[in-house]
C-alpha cells in the first residue's frame, strides 16, 4: 500500500516536473541549445595550438651562413616570420601589438658561429606567457636543424661526438592536440552547467510562488519531491551527453580508448551529482536571485578554473589542490580524460566513481532535509 | 479518539518568531481551543493576530514552541505526516502550477492524494461543475482570472473528501461573485459530506455563516462561540443614522468616527450610516452630535461585536488612543463649488485590445475634482486595464484620455507629476527603511532640500510611521499607510488606489477611508478599485465594469436603483444583480445569434 | 537659464534613483557580501589555481645504463627544482603503471648501451615517455627536457651551435599568472556587473515596484542612467579589489598609468552595463534575465582571450570577437598593466567598446520606452 503510494506519487510528480520543463521554453534553450553552442565554441574556439605565430626577424648579418640558419623558420607551419631591416622597426611592431616576438641575428653572428657558438637574440612579448614559451620552443627547433645539417655536410667529426638525442613518445595524445583534452573537459563543463543552471531555480521558484506550501500538506514525502525533480533533467542531461560524445567522436575526432559504457555510466553518475548540487543550492537559498548567483559562483567558474580542465593541478599550491579535490568536477574530469585518452584504468576509475557516488548520496540526502516539510 | 467530535484540540499553544528588532515575539500565545467536527469554524482577527501561524501549525508546517496540538486525534509534533495524509489545506496564496492546465493541476493533486481512478471521474466532474471551470479544463492555470484561480485551488484541495479542510483567507482579493461561489461549494460539502472546515477570514459576513467563531488579536484569543452568542455583545448599542439632504453619508460617518470616546465604529451603508455607540456614555452628547441626523436602533451583527472586541483590546493596549485616527492632511484650499464643474479626468471611447481580446471596450466617463470615483467589477472585468491606462502605465489602443488637463498620449511625464499611485500589492522597496522610501520617491517627484525634508517629516507625522523601520516587514496595515504616504508625498491632484484595502482588517480599513474622505474634502480627486462592496458607499460615483464594458455608472444610490431594488439592498447584492443581469443578457443574445 | 534648471532638476532625480539603488544593494547583508566576497575569493583562488607554469613535474626513471652521462643528466634534471623523481623503475613493465595512474607525468628511459654509444661518438638515444592527457603540460615538460639535454650537449662542447639568448619583455620569467590575472580584473567584475544590471529591472518588475517607478515623472532615459550608474560603480569597485590583490598580494608590477587603466575599465564597464540593461529591458522576469545573462557570459568569456589567445581561434570566431567587449577590456588592461602602453597604443581597443556601448545603451533606453507600451 505504502510502496504503491510512493510510486503513484513519484510518477505524478515526475509527470508534473516534465510538463513544466517542456512548457518553459527557456529550459529547453538552456538545456539543449546552450550545450550545442558550447560544444562548437569550445571545440573550435579554445586552442592552445599556436599556429602562424607572428615572428619578426631582424637579420643584421646578411652572410649566407646567417641566412642558412634562419631558413628553417619559413618552412614551419607554426611560425609566420616577417622580415624587417632594423631593430627599431621591430620594436615598434612589438609595442603596437603587431608581432609576438623578435628574432635578432646580430651582425657578427657568422663570425661567432665560426668560433663555435653563434648567439641570436629572441625578444618575446611576455604578456601572453603561454604563446611566448611556445614560440621559443618553435624557434629553437627551427634554428638548430640547419646548424646540424651544415655540420654534417662539412664532415666535422666533433659534431657527432657526444650527442644525446631525445626519442620522445607522448602517450595518449601523440600529436599533442589540445582539442583532445579540451573536448573531454567540455563534457564536464556541459554536465556541470545543466545541473547548476536548470535545477538551481527549481526549488527556489516553488518557494517564491508558494506552491511548496500546498504540496507539503499532502501525503507527499520529501524524497519523492527530490527524485521527481531530478528525473526529467537526467533525461536532458543524457541527451546532452550523447550530443557531446557524438561531437567528440565525429566532429573533433577525439579517440575514445576506454569503454563507452564506462564513459556513459560515470557521466550519468556525475550528472546526478551536479543536478543534486543545483537542487541543494536551490533548496538552501530559497530565492531565485541568490540561487542563480550561487550556482554560477559555486559550479561553473570553479569547474572551469580549478578542476584540471585547462590548468594542470600538479602546478598549484597545496591549499588550492585541497579546494580542487573537494570539487566533484575534479574527479569526473580525471575519469573522463582517462577514459577518452588512456583507456579503462580501473583503480583510478573506481576511486573517482566512489567519491562521486558519495557526493550524489550526500547531496540528495541534504536536499531532502532542506525540503523537510516545514516553513521555519 | 478521546473526543471523536473534535477535529483540533490545542492546549496552551505558543509560537514565537524573531521580530524585526531581533527580539522574539509570540505570534500565538497560550491558546487553547477545541474545534468541533462536522461544521464550519471561523478564525477572525486583525492583521498580526496569529491566524496564519495557527493554521500553519494545524497543517504541521510549523512546530509549536510550547503546548500540545492534536489534529484528528494525532499529536502533530510526533507525526505531522499522518495528519497531512488526512487533511486538505489551502494556503492564502494557493500553489497552483500556472504553467499546467486546470485538468493537469487537478490530476496532480488527485495522484498525490492517491484518489482511485473510479472515484476520480465522478469527483472531477462534480468539482468542475461546482466551480464552473468545466469549460476551461485545457486552459493553463496562469491564464485564469483571480477568482477562478481561487476556485481551482479549492477544487484541488477537494479532489478527495478530507477528514478536515483548512482554508487560510480564501476570499482575499476575490470579487463578490466568485466569493459567493466559493462559499456555496464549501457549504454544500459541509452539508452533504459532513465535512469539517476551518477557515480564517476578514469578512464578517462569512464568519456569520460558521457554527463556531474564534476571535484573535495579537496572538491571543479574545472570544469564541457561536455567531449568535458573540453577536449578543453588541445588543442595544447599534444604530443607523440618516444624513441630512445633500450631505454624503461619508461626511456623517467621518463626523462620527472622529469621536472615539462616544462612538466605537461607524460605516456608511445604503445612503445611511451604521454606527455603534459606547454603552453608558452621555446620551446628550450623542444627540448633540447627530442633531441634524435622525438615528434609530438596528439589529446587531457579528461585525459590530467584532469591532467592539477589537476596540476594547486596543483601548487596553494603547491608553492614548483617544485622538482621531487621522487628521485632514491638507487645509481645504479649494472651495468645493465651481471647481466641481471642471472634470480632471476625461475618458472618451477608451479601447484597449490585447491581440484579439477586447479588454476594455469603448468606455467613457468623467471625474470631477474632489470626487471619489469607484471602479468596481469582477476579477478579469477590465478594471485593472482601465486603471493602468488612467495612470499612464499602459497606452490605450484608441480613444481620448485626459488626466489633470493633459493628454496622456503626448504629455505622459508631465501628467505623471500630478498623480499619486498606490498599487494593489505592496510595491515599495522592502529592504529600505520607511524614511528612505519616502526620500527616494520625493526625489523622483523632483522634491529636494528643505521642501523634501518638510514633506517627509509631515508624512511621517500624518501617517504615524516609524522612520527607521524596514518597510518590507511592516504589518500589512502599516505598509498600506506607507504606500499612501508615498502616493501623497508630492501633493498630487489625483490619487489612484488599486484595491488598497485587499487583505486588510476592518479596523485598518476604517482608518484608511477616514484619510480618503479627508483628502477628497480638501480637493484631491480619488480613483479607487475595490472588492469590498460596502466600500463603494464611500464613493461619490461608481462604475461597474464587466467583460470590458461599463454596466452601471452613477451614485451608489443610482446604481442600487438600477439593480432593481430600493435602498434597502446592500451594495454587494446590487453588484451581483447587475453583473448577473448583464451576463444573462449576453448569453441569450449569444444564443439567439 | 531654464535649460540649466531643467538639467539640474533632472540630475537631482537621477541622483535620488542612484542613491536608492545603492541603498538596496548595501542594506542587504547578502548583497554586501556579494559585492566583495566573490571578487576577493575568486581573485585569490584563481590567482593561485590558474597557472600554466610547470612547477612540479613528477617523473620516474628506468636507467639501465647507470653510466656517468646518465647520472649527470639526471642530476641536472633534479637540479631544476621542477622535476621530482618519484620512482626508480627496475623493469620496463612498470612504465605503463606509472603513467596510467598519473603518478608520473613522464618516464625517462635510458638504454643499457647509452654510455657506450655516447663514448663511441654515436647518437645516444634518451627515451622520454610523456602522459599526453594534458597536451599543454606534456608539451611544456617535453620542451623543458629538451632544453636541459641541449644544454648538456653543449657543455660537452664540439659542434658549432646556436645559442638563443632569450629576453621576454613585460613578463621576464614568462609567468602565466602575469597573463591571466590582469585579464581577471575585467572578466570577474564583468560577471557580476552584467548580472546586476540584467536583474535590476527584472527584479523590480517581479516585485511590482517598477510600476510605482513608472508613474513618477522620471523619463525612461533618467531611469536608464539611474540604473546604469550604480552597476558601473559596483563593477569598478570589484575591478579595484582584484587590481589591489594583484598588485599587492601577487606583486605583479604595474607598468602603465592608473588613469588610463581606469579609463579603459570605465569604458568597458559602461559597455557591459549597456548589455546588461538591454537584457533587463527584454526579460519579463528574473528567471529570463538570469538565463539570457548566462547564455551571454559563457561565449563572452570563452571568446575573450582570457584563457586561450584569440589568435588561435578560427577566422570566423575571431571576427565574432569584435562584438565582445571583454576581449577589448582584457586586452586594454593587460597592455596598460603589463606593457605600460599609452593611450595611443590601446586607442584601437576603445573603438569597438564605444561602438558596442553606443548600440546597447540607446537600445536599452529604446526598449525601456517600448516596454512601457
CSV table of N, CA and C in Angstrom, one decimal, chain C residues 254-370:
chain,number,residue,atom,x,y,z
C,254,UNK,N,53.0,47.0,-11.9
C,254,UNK,CA,52.1,47.7,-12.8
C,254,UNK,C,53.0,48.7,-13.5
C,255,UNK,N,52.9,48.7,-14.8
C,255,UNK,CA,53.8,49.5,-15.6
C,255,UNK,C,53.1,50.7,-16.2
C,256,UNK,N,51.8,50.7,-16.3
C,256,UNK,CA,51.2,51.8,-17.0
C,256,UNK,C,50.6,52.8,-16.1
C,257,UNK,N,49.8,53.7,-16.7
C,257,UNK,CA,49.2,54.7,-15.9
C,257,UNK,C,47.9,54.2,-15.3
C,258,UNK,N,47.7,54.5,-14.0
C,258,UNK,CA,46.4,54.1,-13.4
C,258,UNK,C,45.2,54.8,-14.0
C,259,UNK,N,45.4,56.0,-14.4
C,259,UNK,CA,44.3,56.7,-15.0
C,259,UNK,C,43.8,56.1,-16.3
C,260,UNK,N,44.8,55.7,-17.1
C,260,UNK,CA,44.5,55.0,-18.4
C,260,UNK,C,43.8,53.7,-18.1
C,261,UNK,N,44.3,53.0,-17.1
C,261,UNK,CA,43.7,51.7,-16.7
C,261,UNK,C,42.3,51.9,-16.4
C,262,UNK,N,42.0,52.9,-15.6
C,262,UNK,CA,40.6,53.1,-15.2
C,262,UNK,C,39.8,53.7,-16.3
C,263,UNK,N,40.4,54.4,-17.2
C,263,UNK,CA,39.6,54.9,-18.3
C,263,UNK,C,39.1,53.7,-19.1
C,264,UNK,N,40.1,52.8,-19.3
C,264,UNK,CA,39.7,51.5,-20.0
C,264,UNK,C,38.6,50.7,-19.3
C,265,UNK,N,38.8,50.6,-18.0
C,265,UNK,CA,37.9,49.8,-17.2
C,265,UNK,C,36.5,50.5,-17.2
C,266,UNK,N,36.5,51.8,-17.1
C,266,UNK,CA,35.2,52.5,-17.2
C,266,UNK,C,34.5,52.3,-18.5
C,267,UNK,N,35.2,52.5,-19.6
C,267,UNK,CA,34.6,52.3,-20.9
C,267,UNK,C,34.0,50.9,-21.0
C,268,UNK,N,34.9,49.9,-20.6
C,268,UNK,CA,34.5,48.5,-20.6
C,268,UNK,C,33.2,48.2,-19.8
C,269,UNK,N,33.3,48.8,-18.5
C,269,UNK,CA,32.1,48.5,-17.6
C,269,UNK,C,30.8,49.2,-18.2
C,270,UNK,N,31.0,50.4,-18.7
C,270,UNK,CA,29.8,51.0,-19.3
C,270,UNK,C,29.2,50.1,-20.3
C,271,UNK,N,30.0,49.6,-21.2
C,271,UNK,CA,29.6,48.7,-22.2
C,271,UNK,C,28.9,47.5,-21.7
C,272,UNK,N,29.5,46.8,-20.7
C,272,UNK,CA,28.9,45.6,-20.1
C,272,UNK,C,27.5,46.0,-19.5
C,273,UNK,N,27.5,47.1,-18.8
C,273,UNK,CA,26.2,47.5,-18.2
C,273,UNK,C,25.2,47.8,-19.3
C,274,UNK,N,25.6,48.3,-20.4
C,274,UNK,CA,24.7,48.5,-21.5
C,274,UNK,C,24.1,47.2,-22.0
C,275,UNK,N,25.0,46.2,-22.1
C,275,UNK,CA,24.5,44.9,-22.4
C,275,UNK,C,23.5,44.3,-21.4
C,276,UNK,N,23.9,44.5,-20.1
C,276,UNK,CA,23.1,44.0,-19.0
C,276,UNK,C,21.7,44.7,-19.0
C,277,UNK,N,21.7,46.0,-19.2
C,277,UNK,CA,20.4,46.7,-19.2
C,277,UNK,C,19.5,46.3,-20.4
C,278,UNK,N,20.2,46.0,-21.5
C,278,UNK,CA,19.4,45.6,-22.7
C,278,UNK,C,18.7,44.3,-22.4
C,279,UNK,N,19.5,43.4,-21.7
C,279,UNK,CA,18.9,42.1,-21.3
C,279,UNK,C,17.7,42.4,-20.4
C,280,UNK,N,18.0,43.3,-19.4
C,280,UNK,CA,17.0,43.6,-18.4
C,280,UNK,C,15.7,44.2,-19.1
C,281,UNK,N,15.8,45.0,-20.1
C,281,UNK,CA,14.7,45.5,-20.8
C,281,UNK,C,13.9,44.5,-21.6
C,282,UNK,N,14.6,43.5,-22.0
C,282,UNK,CA,13.9,42.5,-22.8
C,282,UNK,C,13.3,41.4,-21.9
C,283,UNK,N,13.9,41.1,-20.8
C,283,UNK,CA,13.5,40.0,-20.0
C,283,UNK,C,12.2,40.4,-19.3
C,284,UNK,N,11.3,39.4,-19.2
C,284,UNK,CA,10.0,39.7,-18.5
C,284,UNK,C,10.1,39.4,-17.0
C,285,UNK,N,10.9,38.5,-16.6
C,285,UNK,CA,11.1,38.2,-15.2
C,285,UNK,C,12.5,37.8,-14.9
C,286,UNK,N,12.8,37.6,-13.6
C,286,UNK,CA,14.2,37.4,-13.2
C,286,UNK,C,14.8,36.2,-13.8
C,287,UNK,N,13.9,35.1,-14.0
C,287,UNK,CA,14.5,33.9,-14.5
C,287,UNK,C,15.0,34.1,-15.9
C,288,UNK,N,14.2,34.8,-16.7
C,288,UNK,CA,14.6,35.0,-18.1
C,288,UNK,C,15.9,35.9,-18.1
C,289,UNK,N,15.9,36.9,-17.2
C,289,UNK,CA,17.1,37.8,-17.2
C,289,UNK,C,18.3,37.0,-16.9
C,290,UNK,N,18.2,36.1,-15.9
C,290,UNK,CA,19.4,35.3,-15.5
C,290,UNK,C,19.8,34.4,-16.6
C,291,UNK,N,18.8,33.8,-17.3
C,291,UNK,CA,19.1,32.9,-18.3
C,291,UNK,C,19.8,33.5,-19.5
C,292,UNK,N,19.3,34.7,-19.9
C,292,UNK,CA,20.0,35.4,-21.0
C,292,UNK,C,21.4,35.8,-20.6
C,293,UNK,N,21.5,36.2,-19.3
C,293,UNK,CA,22.9,36.5,-18.9
C,293,UNK,C,23.8,35.4,-19.0
C,294,UNK,N,23.4,34.2,-18.5
C,294,UNK,CA,24.2,33.0,-18.6
C,294,UNK,C,24.6,32.7,-20.0
C,295,UNK,N,23.6,32.8,-20.8
C,295,UNK,CA,23.8,32.4,-22.2
C,295,UNK,C,24.9,33.3,-22.9
C,296,UNK,N,24.9,34.6,-22.4
C,296,UNK,CA,25.9,35.5,-22.9
C,296,UNK,C,27.3,35.4,-22.3
C,297,UNK,N,27.2,35.2,-21.0
C,297,UNK,CA,28.5,35.2,-20.3
C,297,UNK,C,29.5,34.1,-20.8
C,298,UNK,N,28.9,32.9,-21.0
C,298,UNK,CA,29.8,31.8,-21.5
C,298,UNK,C,30.6,32.2,-22.7
C,299,UNK,N,29.9,32.5,-23.8
C,299,UNK,CA,30.7,32.8,-25.0
C,299,UNK,C,31.6,34.1,-24.8
C,300,UNK,N,31.1,35.0,-24.1
C,300,UNK,CA,31.9,36.2,-23.8
C,300,UNK,C,33.2,35.9,-23.2
C,301,UNK,N,33.2,35.0,-22.2
C,301,UNK,CA,34.4,34.6,-21.5
C,301,UNK,C,35.3,33.7,-22.5
C,302,UNK,N,34.7,32.8,-23.1
C,302,UNK,CA,35.4,31.8,-23.9
C,302,UNK,C,36.1,32.6,-25.1
C,303,UNK,N,35.4,33.5,-25.6
C,303,UNK,CA,36.0,34.2,-26.8
C,303,UNK,C,36.7,35.5,-26.5
C,304,UNK,N,37.2,35.6,-25.3
C,304,UNK,CA,37.8,36.9,-24.9
C,304,UNK,C,39.3,36.8,-24.9
C,305,UNK,N,39.8,35.7,-25.0
C,305,UNK,CA,41.3,35.6,-24.9
C,305,UNK,C,41.8,35.5,-23.5
C,306,UNK,N,40.8,35.3,-22.6
C,306,UNK,CA,41.3,35.2,-21.2
C,306,UNK,C,42.1,33.9,-21.0
C,307,UNK,N,41.6,32.8,-21.5
C,307,UNK,CA,42.3,31.5,-21.3
C,307,UNK,C,43.2,31.1,-22.4
C,308,UNK,N,42.7,31.3,-23.6
C,308,UNK,CA,43.5,31.0,-24.8
C,308,UNK,C,43.5,32.2,-25.7
C,309,UNK,N,44.6,32.4,-26.4
C,309,UNK,CA,44.7,33.6,-27.3
C,309,UNK,C,43.6,33.6,-28.4
C,310,UNK,N,43.1,34.8,-28.6
C,310,UNK,CA,42.1,35.0,-29.7
C,310,UNK,C,42.8,34.6,-31.0
C,311,UNK,N,44.1,34.8,-31.2
C,311,UNK,CA,44.7,34.5,-32.5
C,311,UNK,C,44.7,33.0,-32.8
C,312,UNK,N,44.5,32.2,-31.8
C,312,UNK,CA,44.5,30.7,-32.0
C,312,UNK,C,43.1,30.3,-32.6
C,313,UNK,N,42.1,31.2,-32.6
C,313,UNK,CA,40.8,30.7,-33.0
C,313,UNK,C,40.7,30.8,-34.5
C,314,UNK,N,39.7,30.0,-35.0
C,314,UNK,CA,39.4,30.1,-36.4
C,314,UNK,C,39.0,31.5,-36.8
C,315,UNK,N,39.2,31.8,-38.1
C,315,UNK,CA,38.9,33.2,-38.6
C,315,UNK,C,37.5,33.7,-38.2
C,316,UNK,N,36.5,32.8,-38.4
C,316,UNK,CA,35.1,33.3,-38.2
C,316,UNK,C,34.9,33.7,-36.8
C,317,UNK,N,35.4,32.9,-35.8
C,317,UNK,CA,35.3,33.2,-34.4
C,317,UNK,C,36.1,34.5,-34.1
C,318,UNK,N,37.2,34.7,-34.7
C,318,UNK,CA,38.0,35.9,-34.5
C,318,UNK,C,37.2,37.1,-34.9
C,319,UNK,N,36.5,37.0,-36.0
C,319,UNK,CA,35.6,38.1,-36.4
C,319,UNK,C,34.5,38.3,-35.4
C,320,UNK,N,33.9,37.2,-34.9
C,320,UNK,CA,32.8,37.3,-33.9
C,320,UNK,C,33.3,38.0,-32.6
C,321,UNK,N,34.6,37.9,-32.3
C,321,UNK,CA,35.0,38.5,-31.0
C,321,UNK,C,35.0,40.1,-31.1
C,322,UNK,N,34.9,40.6,-32.3
C,322,UNK,CA,34.8,42.1,-32.3
C,322,UNK,C,33.6,42.6,-31.6
C,323,UNK,N,32.6,41.8,-31.4
C,323,UNK,CA,31.4,42.2,-30.7
C,323,UNK,C,31.5,42.0,-29.2
C,324,UNK,N,32.7,41.4,-28.8
C,324,UNK,CA,32.8,41.0,-27.4
C,324,UNK,C,33.6,42.1,-26.6
C,325,UNK,N,32.9,42.9,-25.8
C,325,UNK,CA,33.7,43.9,-25.1
C,325,UNK,C,34.7,43.4,-24.2
C,326,UNK,N,34.5,42.1,-23.7
C,326,UNK,CA,35.5,41.6,-22.8
C,326,UNK,C,36.9,41.4,-23.5
C,327,UNK,N,36.9,41.0,-24.7
C,327,UNK,CA,38.1,40.9,-25.4
C,327,UNK,C,38.9,42.2,-25.4
C,328,UNK,N,38.2,43.3,-25.6
C,328,UNK,CA,39.0,44.5,-25.7
C,328,UNK,C,39.3,45.1,-24.3
C,329,UNK,N,38.4,44.7,-23.4
C,329,UNK,CA,38.6,45.1,-22.0
C,329,UNK,C,39.9,44.4,-21.5
C,330,UNK,N,39.9,43.1,-21.7
C,330,UNK,CA,41.1,42.3,-21.2
C,330,UNK,C,42.4,42.8,-21.9
C,331,UNK,N,42.3,43.0,-23.2
C,331,UNK,CA,43.5,43.5,-23.9
C,331,UNK,C,43.9,44.8,-23.4
C,332,UNK,N,43.0,45.7,-23.2
C,332,UNK,CA,43.4,47.0,-22.7
C,332,UNK,C,44.1,46.9,-21.3
C,333,UNK,N,43.5,46.2,-20.4
C,333,UNK,CA,44.0,46.0,-19.1
C,333,UNK,C,45.4,45.4,-19.1
C,334,UNK,N,45.5,44.3,-19.9
C,334,UNK,CA,46.8,43.6,-20.0
C,334,UNK,C,47.9,44.6,-20.5
C,335,UNK,N,47.6,45.3,-21.6
C,335,UNK,CA,48.6,46.1,-22.2
C,335,UNK,C,49.0,47.3,-21.4
C,336,UNK,N,48.0,47.9,-20.7
C,336,UNK,CA,48.3,49.0,-19.9
C,336,UNK,C,49.1,48.5,-18.6
C,337,UNK,N,48.5,47.5,-18.0
C,337,UNK,CA,49.1,47.0,-16.8
C,337,UNK,C,50.5,46.4,-17.0
C,338,UNK,N,50.7,45.5,-18.0
C,338,UNK,CA,51.9,44.9,-18.1
C,338,UNK,C,52.9,45.6,-19.0
C,339,UNK,N,52.4,46.1,-20.1
C,339,UNK,CA,53.3,46.7,-21.1
C,339,UNK,C,53.5,48.2,-20.9
C,340,UNK,N,52.6,48.8,-20.0
C,340,UNK,CA,52.7,50.2,-19.8
C,340,UNK,C,52.3,51.0,-21.0
C,341,UNK,N,51.4,50.4,-21.8
C,341,UNK,CA,51.0,51.1,-23.0
C,341,UNK,C,50.4,52.4,-22.8
C,342,UNK,N,50.6,53.3,-23.7
C,342,UNK,CA,50.0,54.6,-23.6
C,342,UNK,C,48.7,54.6,-24.3
C,343,UNK,N,48.0,55.8,-24.2
C,343,UNK,CA,46.6,55.8,-24.8
C,343,UNK,C,46.7,55.5,-26.3
C,344,UNK,N,47.7,56.1,-27.0
C,344,UNK,CA,47.7,55.8,-28.5
C,344,UNK,C,47.9,54.4,-28.8
C,345,UNK,N,48.6,53.6,-27.9
C,345,UNK,CA,48.8,52.2,-28.1
C,345,UNK,C,47.5,51.4,-28.0
C,346,UNK,N,46.6,51.8,-27.1
C,346,UNK,CA,45.4,51.0,-26.9
C,346,UNK,C,44.2,51.7,-27.5
C,347,UNK,N,44.3,52.8,-28.1
C,347,UNK,CA,43.2,53.5,-28.6
C,347,UNK,C,42.3,52.7,-29.4
C,348,UNK,N,42.9,51.8,-30.2
C,348,UNK,CA,42.0,51.0,-31.1
C,348,UNK,C,41.1,50.1,-30.4
C,349,UNK,N,41.4,49.8,-29.1
C,349,UNK,CA,40.5,48.9,-28.3
C,349,UNK,C,39.3,49.7,-27.9
C,350,UNK,N,39.4,51.0,-27.8
C,350,UNK,CA,38.2,51.8,-27.4
C,350,UNK,C,37.2,51.9,-28.5
C,351,UNK,N,37.6,51.7,-29.7
C,351,UNK,CA,36.6,51.9,-30.8
C,351,UNK,C,35.5,50.9,-30.7
C,352,UNK,N,35.9,49.5,-30.7
C,352,UNK,CA,34.8,48.6,-30.6
C,352,UNK,C,34.0,48.7,-29.3
C,353,UNK,N,34.6,49.0,-28.2
C,353,UNK,CA,33.9,49.2,-26.9
C,353,UNK,C,32.9,50.3,-27.0
C,354,UNK,N,33.4,51.5,-27.6
C,354,UNK,CA,32.4,52.6,-27.7
C,354,UNK,C,31.3,52.2,-28.6
C,355,UNK,N,31.6,51.5,-29.7
C,355,UNK,CA,30.5,51.2,-30.6
C,355,UNK,C,29.5,50.3,-30.0
C,356,UNK,N,30.0,49.2,-29.3
C,356,UNK,CA,29.0,48.3,-28.6
C,356,UNK,C,28.2,49.1,-27.5
C,357,UNK,N,28.9,50.0,-26.8
C,357,UNK,CA,28.2,50.8,-25.8
C,357,UNK,C,27.2,51.7,-26.5
C,358,UNK,N,27.6,52.3,-27.6
C,358,UNK,CA,26.7,53.2,-28.3
C,358,UNK,C,25.5,52.5,-28.9
C,359,UNK,N,25.6,51.2,-29.1
C,359,UNK,CA,24.4,50.5,-29.6
C,359,UNK,C,23.6,50.0,-28.4
C,360,UNK,N,24.2,49.4,-27.4
C,360,UNK,CA,23.4,48.8,-26.3
C,360,UNK,C,22.7,49.8,-25.4
C,361,UNK,N,23.4,50.9,-25.1
C,361,UNK,CA,22.7,51.8,-24.1
C,361,UNK,C,21.5,52.5,-24.8
C,362,UNK,N,21.6,53.1,-26.0
C,362,UNK,CA,20.4,53.6,-26.5
C,362,UNK,C,19.3,52.5,-26.8
C,363,UNK,N,19.8,51.3,-27.1
C,363,UNK,CA,18.9,50.2,-27.3
C,363,UNK,C,18.1,49.9,-26.0
C,364,UNK,N,18.8,49.9,-24.9
C,364,UNK,CA,18.2,49.7,-23.6
C,364,UNK,C,17.1,50.7,-23.4
C,365,UNK,N,17.5,52.0,-23.6
C,365,UNK,CA,16.6,53.1,-23.4
C,365,UNK,C,15.4,53.0,-24.3
C,366,UNK,N,15.6,52.6,-25.6
C,366,UNK,CA,14.6,52.4,-26.5
C,366,UNK,C,13.6,51.3,-26.1
C,367,UNK,N,14.3,50.2,-25.6
C,367,UNK,CA,13.5,49.0,-25.1
C,367,UNK,C,12.7,49.4,-23.9
C,368,UNK,N,13.3,50.2,-23.0
C,368,UNK,CA,12.5,50.7,-21.9
C,368,UNK,C,11.2,51.3,-22.3
C,369,UNK,N,11.4,52.3,-23.2
C,369,UNK,CA,10.3,53.1,-23.6
C,369,UNK,C,9.3,52.2,-24.3
C,370,UNK,N,9.8,51.2,-25.1
C,370,UNK,CA,8.8,50.4,-25.8
C,370,UNK,C,8.2,49.3,-24.9
